[in-house]
Structures are given as C-alpha cells and as structure tokens.
Amino acid sequence: MLEGKFDESTLLKKIVDSVKDCVKLCNFNCTEHGITVQAVDDSRVLLVSLLVGQTAFSEYRCDRDVTLGIDLESFSKIIKCGNNEDYLTLLAEDSPDSVMTIFEDKKKERVSEYSLKLMNIDSEFLKIDDMEYDTVINMPSSEFAKIVRDLKNLSESLNIIVTKDSVKFTSEGEVGTGSVVLKPYTDMDKPEESVNVHLDNPVDLTFGLKYLNDIIKATSLSSTITIKLADKTPALFEYKLDVGGYLRFYLAPKFDEDE
Amino acid sequence: MLEGKFDESTLLKKIVDSVKDCVKLCNFNCTEHGITVQAVDDSRVLLVSLLVGQTAFSEYRCDRDVTLGIDLESFSKIIKCGNNEDYLTLLAEDSPDSVMTIFEDKKKERVSEYSLKLMNIDSEFLKIDDMEYDTVINMPSSEFAKIVRDLKNLSESLNIIVTKDSVKFTSEGEVGTGSVVLKPYTDMDKPEESVNVHLDNPVDLTFGLKYLNDIIKATSLSSTITIKLADKTPALFEYKLDVGGYLRFYLAPKFDEDE
DNA sequence: ACCCTCGCGA
DNA sequence: TCGCGAGGGT
C-alpha cells in the first residue's frame, strides 16, 4: 500500500504542470524512499528525471514498490480540483489499477476524492551515470527563463558559451540577433539572485530552443537552476525541490552545425 | 555614428507601444537634436509625429544625420527583452544596415544586445505648419482615454462641442446615446488633474472613434493631453514627454455628416 | 488582440 | 486577505 500526503497540493501541481507539456504518459515509481519518474518527451529528445523524496511528504508510507502508469493530462486536471492549501494524499493498493487523490480542507470538514485509472506504460528505466562536467552554472531560474523566452523569438537555437568570467547566450536569426552576457555575481542579501560559474573547461554548445522552452516550465519549482555542461554530452538542467528531491532535464547539444 | 542612452528602458517601450498598433513601419530620423518620426497610420488617416529630444537621453551623440527604417513590431519585441530599469542604448553606424539595442542591468553584471535589421521605407517628410486653433483643451490624459473607451461602445463617431464654459463629448448610436460634459476646473494641489480650456471660437467637430482609440494608446506617456481644435482643420492631440519631446497625432474631423 | 496567471501593494 | 497591474501564453 502506498500512502503519500502533501501538506499543500501546490507542490504536486507545480511538478505535474512542469512536465505535462512535454511528456503525456509516465510511470511513477514509488519506493520507500519516495517517488521517481523517468520519461522522455514525445520527440524522444529530452529526458526528464524526477525525484520527490519522502521528506517532501508530511506523511509517507510505501510497503512495497509499486509503479503507477499515469496520464499526466488527466492527473493534472484532477490535481487542480483541490484548493492550493488543501492537504493532498495519494493512495494506491499494492497491485493497483487506479490511484486515488484525496483533498482535505485544513479547516473545514470538506474532503474530495478522485480516482484515476492507471495505464500500462512501457519504459525502460535508464540508469543515468553521474557525469563529470566541464562547467556548472548556478543562476536564478527566472532569469534563465527570461533569456530562453526572449531569444526564442529570434531563432530555433540557443548557443551557450562559457568562459572563465562570463556566460554568453546567443541566438541568431533572420530579423536580427540577440545575446545576453552574464558575469558571475554574488548577491549577499539574496543568494538566490547570484550567478555562480564553476568552470573546469570552457564550453561552446548549442541547444534547441524548443526543448529549453519545455524545460523552463519548471521555473516555479525552484528559485535557482543548475546547468551542467560538457562537450558532446547531454547537458543537465536541474531544479532542486526545497523539500527534498529534484526535477532534472537532460538535453543533448546540437552537433551538426559548423564543425 | 548614433549613440543614444536612456536611463530606463520603459520610456522607449512606452513610445513604441503607443505607436505600433497604428503604424507598422517607420523611419527614425536621428539628428544632433534627437530623434523624430513622422508616419501615417495604415489607413492614411492619422498622422503621427514624434520627437524625442536629446534631453530625453542620459547620453546622446549623433555625428551625422541618419535614418533608421524600423519594423515596429520586431522592435517592440526586442525592447521587451530588457528589464524596465535597465539602461537602454541605441547604436547605429553612419550608414547602418542594422540598429543595435543594448540593455545593461544597473546592479548586476548583465548585458544583452539585440541587433535589428533595418528596412528601406519611403516616406515623404511632411512639414507641418504651426496653426492657429479656435480652441485648446488641456486635460488629464487618463480622463480623455476613459471618455473615448466609454463612448466607443455606442457609435463610431465622437462629437466634441466646446463653448466658453464647457466641453461636451457625445456619441450617438443605435442602442443609445452617451455624453460627457466637462467644466473647466483648476486643481491647485494636483495641476495635472485640471481641465483647462482656452477658447477663441466655439467649435463643434466630429471624429472617428477608431482613430481616437489608437491615439489613447499613448496615455501612459503623459499625465495630460492637449487637444487643439479648429473648424475644418486636422485636430492636434499632443502628449508631452516630461523629459523633452512629444508624441502628436493629427486627425481630420469628419465633414460630410449632418451639414 | 484578448484572456489568464502570477506578483506586489494596500 | 483582496484588488490591481504587469507579464506571458493561446
């Protein structure tokens, strides 16, 4: 039996909304440690890896491992049925054919329950190796989101060049060219505003803005984003959950051009 | 070489947004005194005349006159890429094929640059004579905007009758009739709330609300609007820029009806 | 161009 | 806590 209770329904709502635009169906793998999801987007380019640690729940119990094959579109609709401050509990049997979502109002005596039919979804669970990266950037997630939104007006590709004292984002298109240059910067008062660059080797990589645009849907999950880059290697874009866990996106750079 | 730096990107944003709904393409004429634009709206009825004086810039330099043919739609997108408080600098060569827009964050080490391809736009530069008008009205721009918004629900035309002690706006349509009457009024504490009428001759004129609706897009540029009217003469609607300059609209009254 | 959502201020 | 304004998405 799985029983996971969130203190507020917003967390799960944000998580599902962060992913549902690029992944329609996925397996929630529930273990005693929490819930993980691995999925590729519909074009099989972007790899999504989610961990909701058991610390993210106010109560959590998972007697034996269980896999919930969920249609995120429908699940998202269900989650929106609660009020943001409601307790949200996920419930499933050991061999479930459905998952129950229960909302409880904190003050009032109001309980709502929604059961969602599960699906059988094949997916190999990929073992993702911990990698060495050439560069690790830590920056405000909202700032990264703005850069992606602004530059996607100009072309389909975003080039990222990191040197020891700057990060440069560039997009070149028909009507014009845009670039944003960030210098590492430490804000004492608001550390989440800081831009931090750890660099072993400079990198010069290009990514599809279509996919980056899916990635930034997760902006509300964390005030900062960590970007790990290495030549000819899928980049890692990570949003850490305050309460324990993360949402990670792996995206391979474009190879073909100019070399 | 042209180099014009605004202390805040909002001013240019407001100016472009005020005009781009009625004018798609226009020439920015840059001289040592500042930047002027003259253009007619797509239906060739409304004449727009902009002056951004060099005092509007925190730094301004224009070695020789240069004309920048700009697609306002694209330009508006670029200007939105800055944050409102950023410095905004326009840069162009002497014979440019593009104009560069540079944003600089005031605190952080962030610089973004956007280059926009220029276009070749024909437009005669019209000499607009200083006119004698029968009536000059000065009033809060927001109040004028509300009158236009409210009365355009009723018909396509707005009638303005000015007598020595009142200004009457009327719109008569199928479903009903509306009118707003203003008396001249002086607010000592908030002069920008005053309604001021200088009248040499009474006027009774009618304008197309479609065009007035374009004009009021400029409301945020100034807390007051100056309206100059004379019989059978294009009316002048002027928003003065605090920092030096103006945005003027010239609109001919309707003739044919009822006389 | 219009509608919806999020953030900030009262 | 509610309302208003701004920004982003469809």
Short mmCIF file of N, CA and C in Angstrom, two decimals, chain A residues 140 143 146-147 150-151 153-154 173-185 187 193-195, chain B residues 71 74 77-83 86 98 100 105 107-118:
data_model
loop_
_atom_site.label_atom_id
_atom_site.label_comp_id
_atom_site.label_asym_id
_atom_site.label_seq_id
_atom_site.Cartn_x
_atom_site.Cartn_y
_atom_site.Cartn_z
N PRO A 140 19.61 32.32 -11.14
CA PRO A 140 18.18 32.41 -10.84
C PRO A 140 17.38 31.74 -11.96
N GLU A 143 15.63 34.12 -14.31
CA GLU A 143 16.48 34.81 -15.28
C GLU A 143 16.77 33.90 -16.47
N LYS A 146 13.73 33.88 -18.63
CA LYS A 146 13.56 35.08 -19.46
C LYS A 146 14.48 35.05 -20.67
N ILE A 147 15.69 34.60 -20.47
CA ILE A 147 16.64 34.51 -21.58
C ILE A 147 16.10 33.58 -22.66
N ASP A 150 13.07 35.26 -24.39
CA ASP A 150 13.45 36.38 -25.25
C ASP A 150 14.14 35.90 -26.51
N LEU A 151 15.06 34.98 -26.35
CA LEU A 151 15.89 34.60 -27.50
C LEU A 151 15.16 33.64 -28.43
N ASN A 153 12.44 34.19 -29.73
CA ASN A 153 11.82 35.00 -30.78
C ASN A 153 12.70 35.08 -32.02
N LEU A 154 13.97 34.84 -31.85
CA LEU A 154 14.92 35.15 -32.92
C LEU A 154 15.29 33.94 -33.76
N GLY A 173 19.07 35.00 -35.91
CA GLY A 173 18.00 34.66 -36.85
C GLY A 173 17.89 35.66 -37.98
N GLU A 174 16.83 35.52 -38.76
CA GLU A 174 16.60 36.36 -39.93
C GLU A 174 16.52 37.84 -39.59
N VAL A 175 15.62 38.17 -38.68
CA VAL A 175 15.34 39.58 -38.45
C VAL A 175 16.38 40.24 -37.56
N GLY A 176 17.14 39.43 -36.87
CA GLY A 176 18.14 40.03 -36.00
C GLY A 176 18.84 39.01 -35.15
N THR A 177 19.67 39.52 -34.29
CA THR A 177 20.49 38.66 -33.44
C THR A 177 20.39 39.18 -32.03
N GLY A 178 20.37 38.25 -31.09
CA GLY A 178 20.34 38.71 -29.70
C GLY A 178 21.34 37.95 -28.87
N SER A 179 21.88 38.61 -27.87
CA SER A 179 22.76 37.89 -26.96
C SER A 179 22.64 38.47 -25.57
N VAL A 180 22.83 37.60 -24.61
CA VAL A 180 22.81 38.03 -23.22
C VAL A 180 24.10 37.53 -22.60
N VAL A 181 24.81 38.45 -21.95
CA VAL A 181 26.06 38.07 -21.30
C VAL A 181 25.91 38.25 -19.79
N LEU A 182 26.19 37.22 -19.07
CA LEU A 182 26.16 37.30 -17.61
C LEU A 182 27.57 37.18 -17.08
N LYS A 183 27.84 37.99 -16.08
CA LYS A 183 29.09 37.82 -15.35
C LYS A 183 28.76 37.15 -14.02
N PRO A 184 29.62 36.30 -13.54
CA PRO A 184 29.40 35.74 -12.21
C PRO A 184 29.19 36.89 -11.23
N TYR A 185 28.32 36.67 -10.27
CA TYR A 185 27.86 37.77 -9.43
C TYR A 185 27.33 37.17 -8.15
N ASP A 187 25.24 37.94 -4.77
CA ASP A 187 24.38 38.85 -4.03
C ASP A 187 24.32 38.34 -2.59
N GLU A 193 19.75 35.21 -6.01
CA GLU A 193 19.92 36.07 -7.17
C GLU A 193 21.31 35.92 -7.79
N SER A 194 22.15 35.19 -7.13
CA SER A 194 23.53 35.12 -7.58
C SER A 194 23.69 34.29 -8.85
N VAL A 195 24.73 34.60 -9.56
CA VAL A 195 25.11 33.81 -10.73
C VAL A 195 26.48 33.22 -10.43
N ASP B 71 10.92 48.24 -38.36
CA ASP B 71 9.68 47.47 -38.21
C ASP B 71 9.32 47.51 -36.74
N SER B 74 8.82 44.16 -34.63
CA SER B 74 10.04 43.49 -34.19
C SER B 74 10.77 44.31 -33.13
N LYS B 77 9.31 43.86 -29.78
CA LYS B 77 9.71 42.60 -29.14
C LYS B 77 11.08 42.72 -28.52
N ILE B 78 11.98 43.34 -29.24
CA ILE B 78 13.34 43.49 -28.72
C ILE B 78 13.35 44.34 -27.45
N ILE B 79 12.61 45.43 -27.48
CA ILE B 79 12.63 46.32 -26.32
C ILE B 79 12.09 45.61 -25.08
N LYS B 80 11.18 44.67 -25.30
CA LYS B 80 10.62 43.94 -24.15
C LYS B 80 11.63 42.97 -23.54
N CYS B 81 12.75 42.75 -24.23
CA CYS B 81 13.75 41.83 -23.70
C CYS B 81 14.55 42.43 -22.55
N GLY B 82 14.44 43.72 -22.36
CA GLY B 82 15.14 44.32 -21.24
C GLY B 82 14.24 44.32 -20.01
N ASN B 83 14.82 44.51 -18.87
CA ASN B 83 14.01 44.80 -17.70
C ASN B 83 13.77 46.29 -17.66
N ASP B 86 16.52 48.68 -16.68
CA ASP B 86 17.80 48.62 -17.38
C ASP B 86 18.11 49.92 -18.12
N SER B 98 21.72 47.90 -39.78
CA SER B 98 21.02 47.37 -38.60
C SER B 98 21.21 48.34 -37.46
N MET B 100 21.50 48.49 -33.20
CA MET B 100 21.79 47.66 -32.04
C MET B 100 21.08 48.26 -30.83
N ASP B 105 21.96 45.99 -17.04
CA ASP B 105 21.41 45.95 -15.70
C ASP B 105 22.19 46.93 -14.84
N LYS B 107 22.63 46.98 -11.54
CA LYS B 107 23.45 46.41 -10.48
C LYS B 107 24.32 45.29 -11.01
N LYS B 108 23.61 44.34 -11.57
CA LYS B 108 24.31 43.10 -11.90
C LYS B 108 25.17 43.26 -13.12
N GLU B 109 25.97 42.28 -13.31
CA GLU B 109 26.83 42.27 -14.47
C GLU B 109 26.09 41.59 -15.60
N ARG B 110 25.06 42.24 -16.08
CA ARG B 110 24.33 41.60 -17.18
C ARG B 110 24.16 42.57 -18.33
N VAL B 111 24.58 42.16 -19.49
CA VAL B 111 24.44 42.99 -20.68
C VAL B 111 23.75 42.15 -21.75
N SER B 112 22.74 42.70 -22.38
CA SER B 112 22.17 41.98 -23.52
C SER B 112 22.14 42.90 -24.73
N GLU B 113 22.39 42.33 -25.87
CA GLU B 113 22.45 43.11 -27.10
C GLU B 113 21.55 42.48 -28.14
N TYR B 114 20.81 43.31 -28.84
CA TYR B 114 19.95 42.80 -29.90
C TYR B 114 20.18 43.64 -31.14
N SER B 115 20.45 42.99 -32.24
CA SER B 115 20.58 43.76 -33.46
C SER B 115 19.36 43.52 -34.32
N LEU B 116 18.84 44.59 -34.87
CA LEU B 116 17.63 44.52 -35.70
C LEU B 116 17.96 44.99 -37.09
N LYS B 117 17.59 44.17 -38.07
CA LYS B 117 17.82 44.57 -39.48
C LYS B 117 16.94 45.76 -39.82
N LEU B 118 17.52 46.68 -40.55
CA LEU B 118 16.75 47.87 -40.94
C LEU B 118 16.09 47.65 -42.29
#
